[in-house]
PDB file of C-alpha atoms in Angstrom:
ATOM      1  CA  UNK C   1       1.121  50.958 -38.136  1.00  0.00           C
ATOM      2  CA  UNK C   2       3.443  49.054 -35.801  1.00  0.00           C
ATOM      3  CA  UNK C   3       7.008  49.375 -34.775  1.00  0.00           C
ATOM      4  CA  UNK C   4       8.078  46.267 -36.741  1.00  0.00           C
ATOM      5  CA  UNK C   5       6.880  47.728 -40.017  1.00  0.00           C
ATOM      6  CA  UNK C   6       8.712  50.941 -39.345  1.00  0.00           C
ATOM      7  CA  UNK C   7      12.011  49.319 -38.292  1.00  0.00           C
ATOM      8  CA  UNK C   8      12.317  47.251 -41.467  1.00  0.00           C
ATOM      9  CA  UNK C   9      11.581  50.432 -43.446  1.00  0.00           C
ATOM     10  CA  UNK C  10      14.360  52.238 -41.486  1.00  0.00           C
ATOM     11  CA  UNK C  11      16.695  49.350 -42.442  1.00  0.00           C
ATOM     12  CA  UNK C  12      15.973  49.866 -46.115  1.00  0.00           C
ATOM     13  CA  UNK C  13      16.282  53.564 -45.676  1.00  0.00           C
ATOM     14  CA  UNK C  14      19.746  53.114 -44.135  1.00  0.00           C
ATOM     15  CA  UNK C  15      20.890  51.145 -47.085  1.00  0.00           C
ATOM     16  CA  UNK C  16      19.495  53.578 -49.616  1.00  0.00           C
ATOM     17  CA  UNK C  17      21.044  56.630 -47.829  1.00  0.00           C
ATOM     18  CA  UNK C  18      24.275  54.963 -47.833  1.00  0.00           C
ATOM     19  CA  UNK C  19      24.074  54.930 -51.629  1.00  0.00           C
ATOM     20  CA  UNK C  20      23.253  58.622 -51.808  1.00  0.00           C
ATOM     21  CA  UNK C  21      19.604  58.124 -52.339  1.00  0.00           C
ATOM     22  CA  UNK C  22      17.211  60.733 -50.883  1.00  0.00           C
ATOM     23  CA  UNK C  23      14.643  59.104 -48.579  1.00  0.00           C
ATOM     24  CA  UNK C  24      11.516  60.431 -46.794  1.00  0.00           C
ATOM     25  CA  UNK C  25       8.954  58.715 -44.620  1.00  0.00           C
ATOM     26  CA  UNK C  26       5.215  59.131 -45.669  1.00  0.00           C
ATOM     27  CA  UNK C  27       2.491  58.394 -43.091  1.00  0.00           C
ATOM     28  CA  UNK C  28       2.206  58.060 -39.433  1.00  0.00           C
ATOM     29  CA  UNK C  29       5.339  56.894 -37.641  1.00  0.00           C
ATOM     30  CA  UNK C  30       3.851  56.726 -34.133  1.00  0.00           C
ATOM     31  CA  UNK C  31       5.076  58.119 -30.909  1.00  0.00           C
ATOM     32  CA  UNK C  32       7.584  55.560 -29.638  1.00  0.00           C
ATOM     33  CA  UNK C  33      10.495  57.732 -28.329  1.00  0.00           C
ATOM     34  CA  UNK C  34      13.374  55.614 -29.508  1.00  0.00           C
ATOM     35  CA  UNK C  35      12.006  55.227 -33.125  1.00  0.00           C
ATOM     36  CA  UNK C  36      11.538  59.049 -33.252  1.00  0.00           C
ATOM     37  CA  UNK C  37      15.240  59.367 -32.188  1.00  0.00           C
ATOM     38  CA  UNK C  38      16.187  56.869 -34.951  1.00  0.00           C
ATOM     39  CA  UNK C  39      14.302  58.935 -37.587  1.00  0.00           C
ATOM     40  CA  UNK C  40      16.033  62.110 -36.421  1.00  0.00           C
ATOM     41  CA  UNK C  41      19.399  60.416 -36.463  1.00  0.00           C
ATOM     42  CA  UNK C  42      18.945  59.475 -40.086  1.00  0.00           C
ATOM     43  CA  UNK C  43      17.607  63.011 -40.885  1.00  0.00           C
ATOM     44  CA  UNK C  44      14.389  61.620 -42.573  1.00  0.00           C
ATOM     45  CA  UNK C  45      11.681  64.118 -43.357  1.00  0.00           C
ATOM     46  CA  UNK C  46       8.312  62.729 -42.190  1.00  0.00           C
ATOM     47  CA  UNK C  47       5.488  63.753 -44.506  1.00  0.00           C
ATOM     48  CA  UNK C  48       1.742  63.192 -44.035  1.00  0.00           C
ATOM     49  CA  UNK C  49       0.351  60.824 -46.450  1.00  0.00           C
ATOM     50  CA  UNK C  50      -3.222  61.041 -47.929  1.00  0.00           C
ATOM     51  CA  UNK C  51      -5.232  57.853 -47.420  1.00  0.00           C
ATOM     52  CA  UNK C  52      -6.986  57.976 -50.764  1.00  0.00           C
ATOM     53  CA  UNK C  53      -5.067  56.403 -53.605  1.00  0.00           C
ATOM     54  CA  UNK C  54      -5.332  59.274 -55.948  1.00  0.00           C
ATOM     55  CA  UNK C  55      -4.357  61.874 -53.428  1.00  0.00           C
ATOM     56  CA  UNK C  56      -1.337  59.752 -52.381  1.00  0.00           C
ATOM     57  CA  UNK C  57      -0.165  59.442 -56.084  1.00  0.00           C
ATOM     58  CA  UNK C  58      -0.540  63.177 -56.535  1.00  0.00           C
ATOM     59  CA  UNK C  59       1.470  63.796 -53.310  1.00  0.00           C
ATOM     60  CA  UNK C  60       4.255  61.382 -54.499  1.00  0.00           C
ATOM     61  CA  UNK C  61       4.243  63.126 -57.940  1.00  0.00           C
ATOM     62  CA  UNK C  62       4.585  66.516 -56.380  1.00  0.00           C
ATOM     63  CA  UNK C  63       7.513  65.302 -54.281  1.00  0.00           C
ATOM     64  CA  UNK C  64       9.128  63.977 -57.369  1.00  0.00           C
ATOM     65  CA  UNK C  65       9.525  60.476 -55.975  1.00  0.00           C
ATOM     66  CA  UNK C  66      10.876  57.731 -58.176  1.00  0.00           C
ATOM     67  CA  UNK C  67       9.733  54.896 -55.927  1.00  0.00           C
ATOM     68  CA  UNK C  68       7.479  54.310 -52.933  1.00  0.00           C
ATOM     69  CA  UNK C  69       7.790  51.472 -50.370  1.00  0.00           C
ATOM     70  CA  UNK C  70       4.471  50.494 -48.851  1.00  0.00           C
ATOM     71  CA  UNK C  71       4.656  48.498 -45.573  1.00  0.00           C
ATOM     72  CA  UNK C  72       1.334  48.450 -43.925  1.00  0.00           C
ATOM     73  CA  UNK C  73      -1.566  46.121 -43.124  1.00  0.00           C
ATOM     74  CA  UNK C  74      -4.150  49.002 -43.383  1.00  0.00           C
ATOM     75  CA  UNK C  75      -3.058  51.050 -46.492  1.00  0.00           C
ATOM     76  CA  UNK C  76      -5.945  51.419 -49.082  1.00  0.00           C
ATOM     77  CA  UNK C  77      -5.557  48.459 -51.535  1.00  0.00           C
ATOM     78  CA  UNK C  78      -5.699  50.817 -54.539  1.00  0.00           C
ATOM     79  CA  UNK C  79      -2.576  52.876 -53.457  1.00  0.00           C
ATOM     80  CA  UNK C  80       0.141  50.781 -55.366  1.00  0.00           C
ATOM     81  CA  UNK C  81      -1.889  50.842 -58.679  1.00  0.00           C
ATOM     82  CA  UNK C  82      -2.446  54.655 -58.349  1.00  0.00           C
ATOM     83  CA  UNK C  83       1.180  55.268 -57.781  1.00  0.00           C
ATOM     84  CA  UNK C  84       2.256  53.095 -60.743  1.00  0.00           C
ATOM     85  CA  UNK C  85      -0.252  55.044 -62.913  1.00  0.00           C
ATOM     86  CA  UNK C  86       1.956  58.035 -62.184  1.00  0.00           C
ATOM     87  CA  UNK C  87       5.123  56.119 -63.320  1.00  0.00           C
ATOM     88  CA  UNK C  88       6.209  55.598 -59.727  1.00  0.00           C
ATOM     89  CA  UNK C  89       7.861  52.219 -58.915  1.00  0.00           C
ATOM     90  CA  UNK C  90       6.301  50.427 -55.863  1.00  0.00           C
ATOM     91  CA  UNK C  91       7.802  47.918 -53.572  1.00  0.00           C
ATOM     92  CA  UNK C  92       5.221  46.284 -51.208  1.00  0.00           C
ATOM     93  CA  UNK C  93       6.741  44.696 -48.180  1.00  0.00           C
ATOM     94  CA  UNK C  94       4.197  42.033 -47.255  1.00  0.00           C
ATOM     95  CA  UNK C  95       3.845  39.141 -44.839  1.00  0.00           C
ATOM     96  CA  UNK C  96       2.138  36.541 -46.907  1.00  0.00           C
ATOM     97  CA  UNK C  97      -0.943  38.410 -48.037  1.00  0.00           C
ATOM     98  CA  UNK C  98      -0.416  41.287 -50.469  1.00  0.00           C
ATOM     99  CA  UNK C  99      -3.730  42.868 -49.363  1.00  0.00           C
ATOM    100  CA  UNK C 100      -4.730  43.984 -52.775  1.00  0.00           C
ATOM    101  CA  UNK C 101      -1.627  46.107 -53.537  1.00  0.00           C
ATOM    102  CA  UNK C 102      -0.687  45.718 -57.241  1.00  0.00           C
ATOM    103  CA  UNK C 103       2.934  46.548 -56.971  1.00  0.00           C
ATOM    104  CA  UNK C 104       6.045  46.125 -59.148  1.00  0.00           C
ATOM    105  CA  UNK C 105       8.002  44.306 -56.536  1.00  0.00           C
ATOM    106  CA  UNK C 106       6.938  42.338 -53.443  1.00  0.00           C
ATOM    107  CA  UNK C 107       9.202  41.561 -50.527  1.00  0.00           C
ATOM    108  CA  UNK C 108       8.197  38.847 -48.114  1.00  0.00           C
ATOM    109  CA  UNK C 109      11.117  38.252 -45.718  1.00  0.00           C
ATOM    110  CA  UNK C 110       9.382  35.409 -43.827  1.00  0.00           C
ATOM    111  CA  UNK C 111      10.964  31.998 -43.393  1.00  0.00           C
ATOM    112  CA  UNK C 112       9.838  29.658 -46.195  1.00  0.00           C
ATOM    113  CA  UNK C 113       8.229  32.382 -48.086  1.00  0.00           C
ATOM    114  CA  UNK C 114       9.991  31.388 -51.326  1.00  0.00           C
ATOM    115  CA  UNK C 115       8.373  28.047 -51.140  1.00  0.00           C
ATOM    116  CA  UNK C 116       4.819  29.505 -51.093  1.00  0.00           C
ATOM    117  CA  UNK C 117       3.310  30.279 -54.483  1.00  0.00           C
ATOM    118  CA  UNK C 118       1.961  33.840 -54.656  1.00  0.00           C
ATOM    119  CA  UNK C 119      -0.075  35.291 -57.555  1.00  0.00           C
ATOM    120  CA  UNK C 120       1.539  38.389 -59.059  1.00  0.00           C
ATOM    121  CA  UNK C 121       0.434  41.108 -61.381  1.00  0.00           C
ATOM    122  CA  UNK C 122       1.949  41.036 -64.915  1.00  0.00           C
ATOM    123  CA  UNK C 123       5.638  41.952 -64.882  1.00  0.00           C
ATOM    124  CA  UNK C 124       5.894  42.001 -61.113  1.00  0.00           C
ATOM    125  CA  UNK C 125       8.705  40.282 -59.259  1.00  0.00           C
ATOM    126  CA  UNK C 126       8.921  38.775 -55.810  1.00  0.00           C
ATOM    127  CA  UNK C 127      11.715  38.828 -53.289  1.00  0.00           C
ATOM    128  CA  UNK C 128      11.045  36.089 -50.816  1.00  0.00           C
ATOM    129  CA  UNK C 129      12.490  34.348 -47.883  1.00  0.00           C
ATOM    130  CA  UNK C 130      15.316  34.924 -45.374  1.00  0.00           C
ATOM    131  CA  UNK C 131      17.827  36.143 -47.949  1.00  0.00           C
ATOM    132  CA  UNK C 132      15.760  39.377 -47.982  1.00  0.00           C
ATOM    133  CA  UNK C 133      15.449  40.063 -44.271  1.00  0.00           C
ATOM    134  CA  UNK C 134      15.791  43.777 -43.657  1.00  0.00           C
ATOM    135  CA  UNK C 135      18.152  44.639 -40.759  1.00  0.00           C
ATOM    136  CA  UNK C 136      19.392  47.973 -39.327  1.00  0.00           C
ATOM    137  CA  UNK C 137      23.082  48.922 -39.003  1.00  0.00           C
ATOM    138  CA  UNK C 138      22.950  48.462 -35.242  1.00  0.00           C
ATOM    139  CA  UNK C 139      22.159  44.707 -35.864  1.00  0.00           C
ATOM    140  CA  UNK C 140      24.363  44.100 -38.925  1.00  0.00           C
ATOM    141  CA  UNK C 141      27.428  45.680 -37.233  1.00  0.00           C
ATOM    142  CA  UNK C 142      27.081  43.155 -34.335  1.00  0.00           C
ATOM    143  CA  UNK C 143      26.850  39.988 -36.399  1.00  0.00           C
ATOM    144  CA  UNK C 144      29.777  37.690 -35.383  1.00  0.00           C
ATOM    145  CA  UNK C 145      32.045  36.260 -38.200  1.00  0.00           C
ATOM    146  CA  UNK C 146      31.306  32.902 -36.877  1.00  0.00           C
ATOM    147  CA  UNK C 147      28.693  31.360 -34.603  1.00  0.00           C
ATOM    148  CA  UNK C 148      29.110  32.169 -30.998  1.00  0.00           C
ATOM    149  CA  UNK C 149      30.862  29.627 -28.758  1.00  0.00           C
ATOM    150  CA  UNK C 150      28.763  27.660 -26.345  1.00  0.00           C
ATOM    151  CA  UNK C 151      27.776  29.280 -22.974  1.00  0.00           C
ATOM    152  CA  UNK C 152      30.881  29.291 -20.751  1.00  0.00           C
ATOM    153  CA  UNK C 153      29.011  28.420 -17.491  1.00  0.00           C
ATOM    154  CA  UNK C 154      27.385  30.320 -14.676  1.00  0.00           C
ATOM    155  CA  UNK C 155      23.706  31.559 -14.882  1.00  0.00           C
ATOM    156  CA  UNK C 156      22.501  32.259 -18.347  1.00  0.00           C
ATOM    157  CA  UNK C 157      21.727  35.830 -19.481  1.00  0.00           C
ATOM    158  CA  UNK C 158      18.109  36.174 -20.682  1.00  0.00           C
ATOM    159  CA  UNK C 159      16.238  39.092 -22.359  1.00  0.00           C
ATOM    160  CA  UNK C 160      12.481  39.434 -22.602  1.00  0.00           C
ATOM    161  CA  UNK C 161      11.411  41.677 -25.419  1.00  0.00           C
ATOM    162  CA  UNK C 162       8.000  42.077 -27.047  1.00  0.00           C
ATOM    163  CA  UNK C 163       8.057  44.852 -29.558  1.00  0.00           C
ATOM    164  CA  UNK C 164       8.069  48.665 -29.252  1.00  0.00           C
ATOM    165  CA  UNK C 165       4.977  48.775 -27.011  1.00  0.00           C
ATOM    166  CA  UNK C 166       4.422  45.189 -25.840  1.00  0.00           C
ATOM    167  CA  UNK C 167       0.607  45.688 -26.659  1.00  0.00           C
ATOM    168  CA  UNK C 168      -0.146  42.143 -25.372  1.00  0.00           C
ATOM    169  CA  UNK C 169       1.479  42.770 -22.071  1.00  0.00           C
ATOM    170  CA  UNK C 170       3.684  39.745 -22.530  1.00  0.00           C
ATOM    171  CA  UNK C 171       6.850  40.806 -20.839  1.00  0.00           C
ATOM    172  CA  UNK C 172       5.594  40.738 -17.222  1.00  0.00           C
ATOM    173  CA  UNK C 173       4.003  37.354 -17.760  1.00  0.00           C
ATOM    174  CA  UNK C 174       7.307  35.826 -19.227  1.00  0.00           C
ATOM    175  CA  UNK C 175       9.180  37.372 -16.321  1.00  0.00           C
ATOM    176  CA  UNK C 176       6.926  35.529 -13.847  1.00  0.00           C
ATOM    177  CA  UNK C 177       7.511  32.289 -15.895  1.00  0.00           C
ATOM    178  CA  UNK C 178      11.236  32.766 -15.780  1.00  0.00           C
ATOM    179  CA  UNK C 179      10.903  33.187 -11.923  1.00  0.00           C
ATOM    180  CA  UNK C 180       8.776  30.024 -11.756  1.00  0.00           C
ATOM    181  CA  UNK C 181      11.429  27.788 -13.404  1.00  0.00           C
ATOM    182  CA  UNK C 182      13.608  28.269 -10.451  1.00  0.00           C
ATOM    183  CA  UNK C 183      16.668  28.230 -12.515  1.00  0.00           C
ATOM    184  CA  UNK C 184      19.435  30.685 -11.716  1.00  0.00           C
ATOM    185  CA  UNK C 185      19.631  33.518 -14.260  1.00  0.00           C
ATOM    186  CA  UNK C 186      20.185  37.180 -14.971  1.00  0.00           C
ATOM    187  CA  UNK C 187      17.194  38.615 -16.811  1.00  0.00           C
ATOM    188  CA  UNK C 188      16.576  41.908 -18.510  1.00  0.00           C
ATOM    189  CA  UNK C 189      12.895  42.588 -19.154  1.00  0.00           C
ATOM    190  CA  UNK C 190      12.030  45.297 -21.762  1.00  0.00           C
ATOM    191  CA  UNK C 191       8.677  46.629 -20.796  1.00  0.00           C
ATOM    192  CA  UNK C 192       6.802  50.009 -21.084  1.00  0.00           C
ATOM    193  CA  UNK C 193       5.015  49.103 -17.771  1.00  0.00           C
ATOM    194  CA  UNK C 194       6.144  49.200 -14.107  1.00  0.00           C
ATOM    195  CA  UNK C 195       6.722  45.492 -13.204  1.00  0.00           C
ATOM    196  CA  UNK C 196       8.101  43.456 -10.405  1.00  0.00           C
ATOM    197  CA  UNK C 197       8.703  39.771  -9.911  1.00  0.00           C
ATOM    198  CA  UNK C 198       9.567  37.474  -6.919  1.00  0.00           C
ATOM    199  CA  UNK C 199      12.880  36.093  -8.035  1.00  0.00           C
ATOM    200  CA  UNK C 200      13.895  32.488  -7.019  1.00  0.00           C
ATOM    201  CA  UNK C 201      17.383  31.992  -5.388  1.00  0.00           C
ATOM    202  CA  UNK C 202      20.238  32.872  -7.772  1.00  0.00           C
ATOM    203  CA  UNK C 203      17.945  34.986 -10.041  1.00  0.00           C
ATOM    204  CA  UNK C 204      18.195  38.703 -10.793  1.00  0.00           C
ATOM    205  CA  UNK C 205      15.735  40.750 -12.765  1.00  0.00           C
ATOM    206  CA  UNK C 206      16.120  44.227 -14.295  1.00  0.00           C
ATOM    207  CA  UNK C 207      13.163  45.959 -15.872  1.00  0.00           C
ATOM    208  CA  UNK C 208      13.975  48.652 -18.431  1.00  0.00           C
ATOM    209  CA  UNK C 209      11.946  50.839 -20.973  1.00  0.00           C
ATOM    210  CA  UNK C 210      12.297  50.227 -24.770  1.00  0.00           C
ATOM    211  CA  UNK C 211      15.599  51.501 -25.959  1.00  0.00           C
ATOM    212  CA  UNK C 212      17.543  52.009 -29.242  1.00  0.00           C
ATOM    213  CA  UNK C 213      20.286  50.003 -27.511  1.00  0.00           C
ATOM    214  CA  UNK C 214      18.271  46.830 -27.719  1.00  0.00           C
ATOM    215  CA  UNK C 215      20.654  45.151 -30.224  1.00  0.00           C
ATOM    216  CA  UNK C 216      23.393  45.543 -27.555  1.00  0.00           C
ATOM    217  CA  UNK C 217      21.191  43.772 -25.088  1.00  0.00           C
ATOM    218  CA  UNK C 218      20.279  40.973 -27.458  1.00  0.00           C
ATOM    219  CA  UNK C 219      23.928  40.655 -28.620  1.00  0.00           C
ATOM    220  CA  UNK C 220      24.915  39.520 -25.002  1.00  0.00           C
ATOM    221  CA  UNK C 221      22.132  37.260 -24.272  1.00  0.00           C
ATOM    222  CA  UNK C 222      22.182  33.448 -24.051  1.00  0.00           C
ATOM    223  CA  UNK C 223      18.251  33.241 -24.505  1.00  0.00           C
ATOM    224  CA  UNK C 224      15.879  35.816 -25.725  1.00  0.00           C
ATOM    225  CA  UNK C 225      12.048  35.524 -25.171  1.00  0.00           C
ATOM    226  CA  UNK C 226      10.325  37.357 -27.918  1.00  0.00           C
ATOM    227  CA  UNK C 227       7.230  37.466 -30.216  1.00  0.00           C
ATOM    228  CA  UNK C 228       7.403  35.417 -33.421  1.00  0.00           C
ATOM    229  CA  UNK C 229       7.608  38.476 -35.521  1.00  0.00           C
ATOM    230  CA  UNK C 230      10.243  40.787 -37.171  1.00  0.00           C
ATOM    231  CA  UNK C 231      12.533  40.763 -34.058  1.00  0.00           C
ATOM    232  CA  UNK C 232      13.121  37.117 -34.643  1.00  0.00           C
ATOM    233  CA  UNK C 233      15.336  37.794 -37.648  1.00  0.00           C
ATOM    234  CA  UNK C 234      17.504  40.080 -35.690  1.00  0.00           C
ATOM    235  CA  UNK C 235      18.198  37.285 -33.232  1.00  0.00           C
ATOM    236  CA  UNK C 236      19.023  34.836 -35.994  1.00  0.00           C
ATOM    237  CA  UNK C 237      21.476  37.224 -37.610  1.00  0.00           C
ATOM    238  CA  UNK C 238      23.167  37.767 -34.242  1.00  0.00           C
ATOM    239  CA  UNK C 239      23.437  34.065 -33.589  1.00  0.00           C
ATOM    240  CA  UNK C 240      21.241  34.304 -30.479  1.00  0.00           C
ATOM    241  CA  UNK C 241      18.856  31.579 -29.411  1.00  0.00           C
ATOM    242  CA  UNK C 242      15.147  32.573 -29.298  1.00  0.00           C
ATOM    243  CA  UNK C 243      12.319  31.332 -27.289  1.00  0.00           C
ATOM    244  CA  UNK C 244       9.167  32.249 -29.258  1.00  0.00           C
ATOM    245  CA  UNK C 245       5.702  33.340 -28.231  1.00  0.00           C
ATOM    246  CA  UNK C 246       2.753  34.056 -30.464  1.00  0.00           C
ATOM    247  CA  UNK C 247       1.320  37.463 -29.470  1.00  0.00           C
ATOM    248  CA  UNK C 248      -1.059  37.637 -32.509  1.00  0.00           C
ATOM    249  CA  UNK C 249      -2.949  35.318 -34.606  1.00  0.00           C
ATOM    250  CA  UNK C 250      -1.058  36.290 -37.845  1.00  0.00           C
ATOM    251  CA  UNK C 251       2.161  34.967 -36.208  1.00  0.00           C
ATOM    252  CA  UNK C 252       1.101  31.332 -36.279  1.00  0.00           C
ATOM    253  CA  UNK C 253       2.611  30.437 -39.625  1.00  0.00           C
ATOM    254  CA  UNK C 254       5.987  31.972 -38.770  1.00  0.00           C
ATOM    255  CA  UNK C 255       6.006  30.333 -35.418  1.00  0.00           C
ATOM    256  CA  UNK C 256       5.286  26.952 -36.743  1.00  0.00           C
ATOM    257  CA  UNK C 257       7.933  27.375 -39.444  1.00  0.00           C
ATOM    258  CA  UNK C 258      10.598  28.471 -36.986  1.00  0.00           C
ATOM    259  CA  UNK C 259       9.990  25.486 -34.848  1.00  0.00           C
ATOM    260  CA  UNK C 260       9.786  23.083 -37.834  1.00  0.00           C
ATOM    261  CA  UNK C 261      13.106  24.385 -38.968  1.00  0.00           C
ATOM    262  CA  UNK C 262      14.801  23.986 -35.713  1.00  0.00           C
ATOM    263  CA  UNK C 263      15.459  27.579 -35.110  1.00  0.00           C
ATOM    264  CA  UNK C 264      14.176  28.110 -31.554  1.00  0.00           C
ATOM    265  CA  UNK C 265      12.204  27.028 -28.609  1.00  0.00           C
ATOM    266  CA  UNK C 266       8.364  27.372 -28.726  1.00  0.00           C
ATOM    267  CA  UNK C 267       6.303  28.588 -25.689  1.00  0.00           C
ATOM    268  CA  UNK C 268       2.879  28.916 -27.449  1.00  0.00           C
ATOM    269  CA  UNK C 269       0.309  31.647 -27.400  1.00  0.00           C
ATOM    270  CA  UNK C 270       0.579  34.450 -24.949  1.00  0.00           C
ATOM    271  CA  UNK C 271      -3.102  34.138 -24.228  1.00  0.00           C
ATOM    272  CA  UNK C 272      -2.435  30.623 -22.932  1.00  0.00           C
ATOM    273  CA  UNK C 273       0.415  31.638 -20.587  1.00  0.00           C
ATOM    274  CA  UNK C 274       1.565  30.970 -18.013  1.00  0.00           C
ATOM    275  CA  UNK C 275       1.124  27.146 -18.378  1.00  0.00           C
ATOM    276  CA  UNK C 276       2.980  24.255 -16.976  1.00  0.00           C
ATOM    277  CA  UNK C 277       4.067  22.973 -20.304  1.00  0.00           C
ATOM    278  CA  UNK C 278       5.522  26.358 -21.371  1.00  0.00           C
ATOM    279  CA  UNK C 279       7.292  26.701 -18.091  1.00  0.00           C
ATOM    280  CA  UNK C 280       8.823  23.093 -18.572  1.00  0.00           C
ATOM    281  CA  UNK C 281       9.957  24.168 -22.051  1.00  0.00           C
ATOM    282  CA  UNK C 282      11.559  27.358 -20.575  1.00  0.00           C
ATOM    283  CA  UNK C 283      13.331  25.288 -17.976  1.00  0.00           C
ATOM    284  CA  UNK C 284      14.754  23.081 -20.715  1.00  0.00           C
ATOM    285  CA  UNK C 285      15.821  26.157 -22.659  1.00  0.00           C
ATOM    286  CA  UNK C 286      17.666  27.642 -19.515  1.00  0.00           C
ATOM    287  CA  UNK C 287      19.314  24.421 -18.574  1.00  0.00           C
ATOM    288  CA  UNK C 288      20.547  23.052 -22.004  1.00  0.00           C
ATOM    289  CA  UNK C 289      23.408  25.296 -23.220  1.00  0.00           C
ATOM    290  CA  UNK C 290      24.310  22.583 -25.918  1.00  0.00           C
ATOM    291  CA  UNK C 291      20.860  22.877 -27.442  1.00  0.00           C
ATOM    292  CA  UNK C 292      20.733  26.644 -27.221  1.00  0.00           C
ATOM    293  CA  UNK C 293      24.028  26.858 -28.966  1.00  0.00           C
ATOM    294  CA  UNK C 294      22.962  24.408 -31.898  1.00  0.00           C
ATOM    295  CA  UNK C 295      19.720  26.468 -32.395  1.00  0.00           C
ATOM    296  CA  UNK C 296      21.585  29.658 -32.418  1.00  0.00           C
ATOM    297  CA  UNK C 297      24.300  28.400 -34.801  1.00  0.00           C
ATOM    298  CA  UNK C 298      21.594  27.188 -37.169  1.00  0.00           C
ATOM    299  CA  UNK C 299      19.840  30.600 -37.153  1.00  0.00           C
ATOM    300  CA  UNK C 300      23.127  32.466 -37.638  1.00  0.00           C
ATOM    301  CA  UNK C 301      23.716  30.451 -40.872  1.00  0.00           C
ATOM    302  CA  UNK C 302      20.151  31.316 -42.104  1.00  0.00           C
ATOM    303  CA  UNK C 303      20.160  35.135 -41.876  1.00  0.00           C
ATOM    304  CA  UNK C 304      23.395  36.798 -43.200  1.00  0.00           C
ATOM    305  CA  UNK C 305      22.355  40.406 -42.757  1.00  0.00           C
ATOM    306  CA  UNK C 306      22.705  41.262 -46.520  1.00  0.00           C
ATOM    307  CA  UNK C 307      18.881  41.234 -47.278  1.00  0.00           C
ATOM    308  CA  UNK C 308      18.644  44.973 -47.460  1.00  0.00           C
ATOM    309  CA  UNK C 309      21.420  45.050 -49.863  1.00  0.00           C
ATOM    310  CA  UNK C 310      19.634  42.704 -52.303  1.00  0.00           C
ATOM    311  CA  UNK C 311      16.356  44.464 -51.783  1.00  0.00           C
ATOM    312  CA  UNK C 312      17.832  47.837 -52.565  1.00  0.00           C
ATOM    313  CA  UNK C 313      19.608  46.382 -55.630  1.00  0.00           C
ATOM    314  CA  UNK C 314      16.211  45.095 -56.937  1.00  0.00           C
ATOM    315  CA  UNK C 315      14.400  48.349 -56.189  1.00  0.00           C
ATOM    316  CA  UNK C 316      16.911  50.549 -57.904  1.00  0.00           C
ATOM    317  CA  UNK C 317      17.141  48.221 -60.935  1.00  0.00           C
ATOM    318  CA  UNK C 318      13.284  48.483 -61.277  1.00  0.00           C
ATOM    319  CA  UNK C 319      13.599  52.306 -61.168  1.00  0.00           C
ATOM    320  CA  UNK C 320      16.283  52.281 -63.782  1.00  0.00           C
ATOM    321  CA  UNK C 321      14.242  49.973 -66.039  1.00  0.00           C
ATOM    322  CA  UNK C 322      10.811  51.798 -65.813  1.00  0.00           C
ATOM    323  CA  UNK C 323       9.587  53.153 -69.111  1.00  0.00           C
ATOM    324  CA  UNK C 324      10.063  56.917 -69.774  1.00  0.00           C
ATOM    325  CA  UNK C 325       7.016  59.005 -69.347  1.00  0.00           C
TER     326      UNK C 325
END
């Protein structure tokens, strides 16, 4: 449930497909057009997944699966244990809380996750922190060999992006805040809604629907306004400076960790926007190319784009090491 969960699973799927592994998607993949196009491009079958642990395990056994990756906040907590009872290796992709899943492997790609103790079932392993960020080919292929040079002058290029569906309606609010800064800029606002804004002198705004070409938009930006979620790691890998907004309560820890590490600007909670302090921070971000460059270079050094390689290595090693049944 959620485009961010699907996108990181697709990143891992790309890696496994590239190694000749057969991959299928089990569950509900939603109705966002560009994600459906990505699934078709990869040739992934989509199979209904029973909610009950025992029925899911039987489905996995019928399909002949060697491993199952669970990435969901709502999957029944007994699913991982039921799958393992059938001799199937389970990798649970989590964001801090394992939500009761008793897996063989846990992957928590959040900043500082490796510093936070987490109880594990016997014989389970944990892959934690930014070295395990799962990124798609469309992002990894655009990662520069060195940090990008500082902005060369002229109005900065800005992108506003808040997930596959922008459920909090953040993009129009942030577009209005960009206009309120009065700073000349060129902004692209990704939003599923029909939006307009009254630009200040020297400002241009372009409103576009969500698109599979988002990495290309991000790649050319001087500043990206986004939620403090999975999209953040794409920006760091690309060496692009983020201005972060919390659109859900579970983003607080990641937001605070990003700011503490000096990896972006912070604009606060979407529920509190627009606000004069946030507009002032946004003005600073738009008018401080040197600071944007420093933050972007620091992020580029933190996320190398090889997380899915490490995750796939660990998953396939666990499959190879499982006891014979």
